[in-house]
mmCIF file of C-alpha atoms in Angstrom:
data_model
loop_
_atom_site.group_PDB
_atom_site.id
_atom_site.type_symbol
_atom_site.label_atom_id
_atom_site.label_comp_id
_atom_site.label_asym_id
_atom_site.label_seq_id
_atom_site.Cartn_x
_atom_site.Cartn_y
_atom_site.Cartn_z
ATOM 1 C CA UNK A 1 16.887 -14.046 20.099
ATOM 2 C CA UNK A 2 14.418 -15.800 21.902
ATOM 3 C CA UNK A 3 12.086 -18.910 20.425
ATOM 4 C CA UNK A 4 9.064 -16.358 20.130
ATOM 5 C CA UNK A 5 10.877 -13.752 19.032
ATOM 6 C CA UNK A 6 11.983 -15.537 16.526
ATOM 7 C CA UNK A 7 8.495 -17.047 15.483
ATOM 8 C CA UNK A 8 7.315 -13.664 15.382
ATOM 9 C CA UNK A 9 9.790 -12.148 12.734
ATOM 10 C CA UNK A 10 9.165 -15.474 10.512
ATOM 11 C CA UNK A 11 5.545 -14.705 10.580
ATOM 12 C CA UNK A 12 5.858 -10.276 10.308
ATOM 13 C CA UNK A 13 8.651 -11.521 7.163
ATOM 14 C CA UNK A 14 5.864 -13.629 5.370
ATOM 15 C CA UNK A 15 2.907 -10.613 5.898
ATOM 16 C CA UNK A 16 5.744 -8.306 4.997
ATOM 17 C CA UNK A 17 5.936 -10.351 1.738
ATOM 18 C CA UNK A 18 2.448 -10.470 0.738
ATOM 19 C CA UNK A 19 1.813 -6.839 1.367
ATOM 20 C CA UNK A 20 4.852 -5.968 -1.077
ATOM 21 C CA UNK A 21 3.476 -8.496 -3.275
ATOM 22 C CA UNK A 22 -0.208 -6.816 -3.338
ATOM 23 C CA UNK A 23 1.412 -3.693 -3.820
ATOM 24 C CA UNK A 24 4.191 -4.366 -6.384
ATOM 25 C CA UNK A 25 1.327 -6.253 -8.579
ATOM 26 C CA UNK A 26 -0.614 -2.782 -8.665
ATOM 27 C CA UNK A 27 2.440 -0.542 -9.311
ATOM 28 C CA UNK A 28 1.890 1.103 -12.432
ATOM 29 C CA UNK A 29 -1.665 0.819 -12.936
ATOM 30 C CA UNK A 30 -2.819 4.529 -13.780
ATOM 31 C CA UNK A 31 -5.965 5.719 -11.697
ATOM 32 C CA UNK A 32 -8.842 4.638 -14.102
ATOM 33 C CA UNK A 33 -6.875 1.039 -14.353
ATOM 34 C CA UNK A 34 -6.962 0.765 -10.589
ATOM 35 C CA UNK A 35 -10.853 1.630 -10.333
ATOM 36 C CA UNK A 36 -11.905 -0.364 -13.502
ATOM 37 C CA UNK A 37 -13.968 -3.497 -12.753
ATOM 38 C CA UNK A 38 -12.585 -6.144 -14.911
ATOM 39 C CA UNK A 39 -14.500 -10.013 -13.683
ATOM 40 C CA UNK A 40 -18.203 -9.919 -13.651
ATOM 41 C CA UNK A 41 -18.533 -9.414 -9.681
ATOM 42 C CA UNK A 42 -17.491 -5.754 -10.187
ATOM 43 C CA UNK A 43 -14.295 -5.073 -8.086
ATOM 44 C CA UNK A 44 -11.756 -2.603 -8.358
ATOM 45 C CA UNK A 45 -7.954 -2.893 -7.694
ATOM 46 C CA UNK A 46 -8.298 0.135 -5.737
ATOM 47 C CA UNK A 47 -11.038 -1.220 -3.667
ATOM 48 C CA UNK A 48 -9.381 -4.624 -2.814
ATOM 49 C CA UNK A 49 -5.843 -2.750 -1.860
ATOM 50 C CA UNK A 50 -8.945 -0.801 0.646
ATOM 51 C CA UNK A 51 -10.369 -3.981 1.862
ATOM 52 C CA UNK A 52 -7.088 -5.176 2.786
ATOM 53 C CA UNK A 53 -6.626 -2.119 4.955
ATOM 54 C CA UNK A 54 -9.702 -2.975 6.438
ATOM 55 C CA UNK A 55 -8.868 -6.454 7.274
ATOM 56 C CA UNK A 56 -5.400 -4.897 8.588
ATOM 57 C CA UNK A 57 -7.414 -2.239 10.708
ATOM 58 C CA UNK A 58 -10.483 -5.287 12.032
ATOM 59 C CA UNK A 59 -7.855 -7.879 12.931
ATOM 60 C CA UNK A 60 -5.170 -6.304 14.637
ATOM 61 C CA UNK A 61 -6.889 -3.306 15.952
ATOM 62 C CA UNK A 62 -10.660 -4.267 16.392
ATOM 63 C CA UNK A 63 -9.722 -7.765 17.537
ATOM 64 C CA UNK A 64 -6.369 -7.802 18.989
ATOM 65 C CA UNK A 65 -6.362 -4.730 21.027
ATOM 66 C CA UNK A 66 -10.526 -4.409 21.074
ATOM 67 C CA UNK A 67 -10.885 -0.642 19.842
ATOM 68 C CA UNK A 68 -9.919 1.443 16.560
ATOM 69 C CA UNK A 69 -10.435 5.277 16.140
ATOM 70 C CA UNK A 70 -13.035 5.850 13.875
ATOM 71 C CA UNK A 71 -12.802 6.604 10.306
ATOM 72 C CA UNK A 72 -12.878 9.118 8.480
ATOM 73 C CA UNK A 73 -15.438 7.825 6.317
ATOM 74 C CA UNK A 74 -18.501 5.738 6.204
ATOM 75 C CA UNK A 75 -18.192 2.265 4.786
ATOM 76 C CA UNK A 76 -21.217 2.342 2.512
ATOM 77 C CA UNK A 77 -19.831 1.326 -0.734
ATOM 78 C CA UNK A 78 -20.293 -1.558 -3.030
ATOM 79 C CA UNK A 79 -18.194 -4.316 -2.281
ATOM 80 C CA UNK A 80 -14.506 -3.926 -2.791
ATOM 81 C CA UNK A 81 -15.067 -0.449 -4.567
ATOM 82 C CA UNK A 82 -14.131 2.125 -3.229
ATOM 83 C CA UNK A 83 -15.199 6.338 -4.214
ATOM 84 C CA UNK A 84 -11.565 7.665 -2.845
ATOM 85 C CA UNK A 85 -8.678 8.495 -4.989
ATOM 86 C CA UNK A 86 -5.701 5.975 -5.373
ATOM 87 C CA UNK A 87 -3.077 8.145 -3.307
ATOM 88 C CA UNK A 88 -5.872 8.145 -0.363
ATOM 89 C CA UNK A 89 -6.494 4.432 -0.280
ATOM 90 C CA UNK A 90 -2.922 3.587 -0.911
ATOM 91 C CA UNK A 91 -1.914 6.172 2.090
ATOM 92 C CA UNK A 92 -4.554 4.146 4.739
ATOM 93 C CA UNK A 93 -3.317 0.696 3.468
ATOM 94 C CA UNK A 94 0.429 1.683 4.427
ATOM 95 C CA UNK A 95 -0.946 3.430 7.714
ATOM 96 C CA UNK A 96 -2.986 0.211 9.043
ATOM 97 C CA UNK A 97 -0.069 -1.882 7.902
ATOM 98 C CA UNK A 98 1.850 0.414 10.128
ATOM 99 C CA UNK A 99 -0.313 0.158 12.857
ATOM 100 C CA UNK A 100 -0.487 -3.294 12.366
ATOM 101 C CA UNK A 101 2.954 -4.146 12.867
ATOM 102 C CA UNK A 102 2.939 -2.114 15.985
ATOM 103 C CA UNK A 103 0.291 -4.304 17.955
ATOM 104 C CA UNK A 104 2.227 -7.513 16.709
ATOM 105 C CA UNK A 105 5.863 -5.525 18.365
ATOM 106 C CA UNK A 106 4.165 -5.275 21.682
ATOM 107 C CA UNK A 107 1.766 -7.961 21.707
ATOM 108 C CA UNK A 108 2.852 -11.818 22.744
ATOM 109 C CA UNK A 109 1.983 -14.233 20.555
ATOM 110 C CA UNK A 110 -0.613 -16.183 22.476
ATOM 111 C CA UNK A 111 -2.138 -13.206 23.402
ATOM 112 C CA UNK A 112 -6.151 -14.105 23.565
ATOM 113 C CA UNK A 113 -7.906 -11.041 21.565
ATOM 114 C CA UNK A 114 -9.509 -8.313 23.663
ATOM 115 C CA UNK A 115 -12.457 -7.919 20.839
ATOM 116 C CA UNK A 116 -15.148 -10.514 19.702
ATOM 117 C CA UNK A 117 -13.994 -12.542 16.544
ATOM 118 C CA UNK A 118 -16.306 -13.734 14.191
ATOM 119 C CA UNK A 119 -18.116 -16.627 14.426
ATOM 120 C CA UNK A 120 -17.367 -17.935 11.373
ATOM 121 C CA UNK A 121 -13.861 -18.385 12.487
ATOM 122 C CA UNK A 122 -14.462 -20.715 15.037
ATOM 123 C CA UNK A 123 -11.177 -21.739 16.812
ATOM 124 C CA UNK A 124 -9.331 -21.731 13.654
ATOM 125 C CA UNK A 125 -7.724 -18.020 15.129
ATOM 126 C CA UNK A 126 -7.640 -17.791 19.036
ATOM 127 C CA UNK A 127 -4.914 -15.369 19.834
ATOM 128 C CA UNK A 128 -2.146 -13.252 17.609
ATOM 129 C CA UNK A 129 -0.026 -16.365 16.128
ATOM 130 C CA UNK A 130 -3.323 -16.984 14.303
ATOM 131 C CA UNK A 131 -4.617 -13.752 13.318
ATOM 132 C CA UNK A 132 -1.345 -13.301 11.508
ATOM 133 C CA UNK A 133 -1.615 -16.534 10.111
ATOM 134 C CA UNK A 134 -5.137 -15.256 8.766
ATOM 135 C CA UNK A 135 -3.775 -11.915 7.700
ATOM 136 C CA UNK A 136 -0.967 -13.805 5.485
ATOM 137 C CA UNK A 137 -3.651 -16.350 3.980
ATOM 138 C CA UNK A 138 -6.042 -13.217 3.174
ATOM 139 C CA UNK A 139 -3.632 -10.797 1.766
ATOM 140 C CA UNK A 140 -1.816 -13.654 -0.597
ATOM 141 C CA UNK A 141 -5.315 -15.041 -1.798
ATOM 142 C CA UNK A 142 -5.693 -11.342 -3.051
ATOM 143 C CA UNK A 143 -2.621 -10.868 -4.036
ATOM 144 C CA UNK A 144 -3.769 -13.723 -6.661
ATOM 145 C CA UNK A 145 -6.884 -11.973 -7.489
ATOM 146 C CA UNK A 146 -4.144 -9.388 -8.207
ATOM 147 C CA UNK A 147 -2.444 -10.917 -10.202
ATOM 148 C CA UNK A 148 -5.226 -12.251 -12.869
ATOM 149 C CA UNK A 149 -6.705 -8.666 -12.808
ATOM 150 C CA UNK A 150 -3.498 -7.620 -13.840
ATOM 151 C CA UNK A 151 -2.770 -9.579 -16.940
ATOM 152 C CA UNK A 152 -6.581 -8.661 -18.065
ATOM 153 C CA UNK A 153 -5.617 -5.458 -17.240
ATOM 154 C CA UNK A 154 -2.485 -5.386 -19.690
ATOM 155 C CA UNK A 155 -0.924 -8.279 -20.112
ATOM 156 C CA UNK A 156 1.707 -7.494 -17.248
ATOM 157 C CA UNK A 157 2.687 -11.080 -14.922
ATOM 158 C CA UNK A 158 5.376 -12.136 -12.751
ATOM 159 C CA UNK A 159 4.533 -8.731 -11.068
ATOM 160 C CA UNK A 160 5.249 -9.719 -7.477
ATOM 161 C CA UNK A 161 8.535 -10.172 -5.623
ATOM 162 C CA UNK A 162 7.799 -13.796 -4.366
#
């Protein structure tokens, strides 16, 4: 195995971690647990596990390859809420994980993204070694806002495999 291969399956190995983290932390949680808002700023479980599909779907897709199909819903909901059933949001979290390992397969790992990232990034993340980078920071900071929500929730910790 080559010197970027082998970069590449340390870095899909740590994402692969957080997501089973994110997703472990949640198992159990009954439908109105995972759309009650527990701190003050009113987010749902359910609607962070959907925001992290949406980072999943903006970074790879969006910015790596520069297009995503559309989907098949508008985005007008309060922050990290979300109006769609668990088995739905869980179901396009796995999917744009999917499709997120996919781009990272093909794609080298300086590859410069084909879409337009976000200023506020700066040239913290300039081509796919970073965006994954990004992708592992975001989905273990949540996987910590996980975790509190959780033991408000009921009393459950230690919930995730790392």
């Amino acid at each position: 195995m080559d010197t970027e291969s082998k970069e590449k399956a340390t870095l899909s190995a740590f994402l692969a971690a957080q997501r089973a983290s994110v997703l472990a932390i949640v198992d159990g949680l009954d439908a109105r647990s995972l759309t009650t808002p527990v701190l003050p700023s009113g987010w749902t479980p359910l609607g962070l596990i959907e925001h992290l599909g949406h980072a999943e779907r903006y970074w790879f897709q969006e910015v790596v390859t520069g297009g995503a199909e559309p989907l098949p819903w508008t985005d007008g909901d309060a922050p990290l809420t979300t109006p769609r059933a668990p088995e739905v949001v869980f179901a396009f979290y796995e999917d744009q994980c999917r499709r997120s390992d996919a781009v990272i397969a093909r794609t080298p790992l300086s590859a410069l993204p084909k879409g337009r990232l976000p200023d506020m990034m700066g040239d913290e993340v300039s081509d796919l070694r970073g965006i994954i980078l990004h992708l592992v920071e975001e989905t273990a900071r949540h996987a910590g806002h996980l975790d509190i929500v959780r033991e408000l929730l009921d009393g459950r910790t230690g919930l995730g495999p790392r």
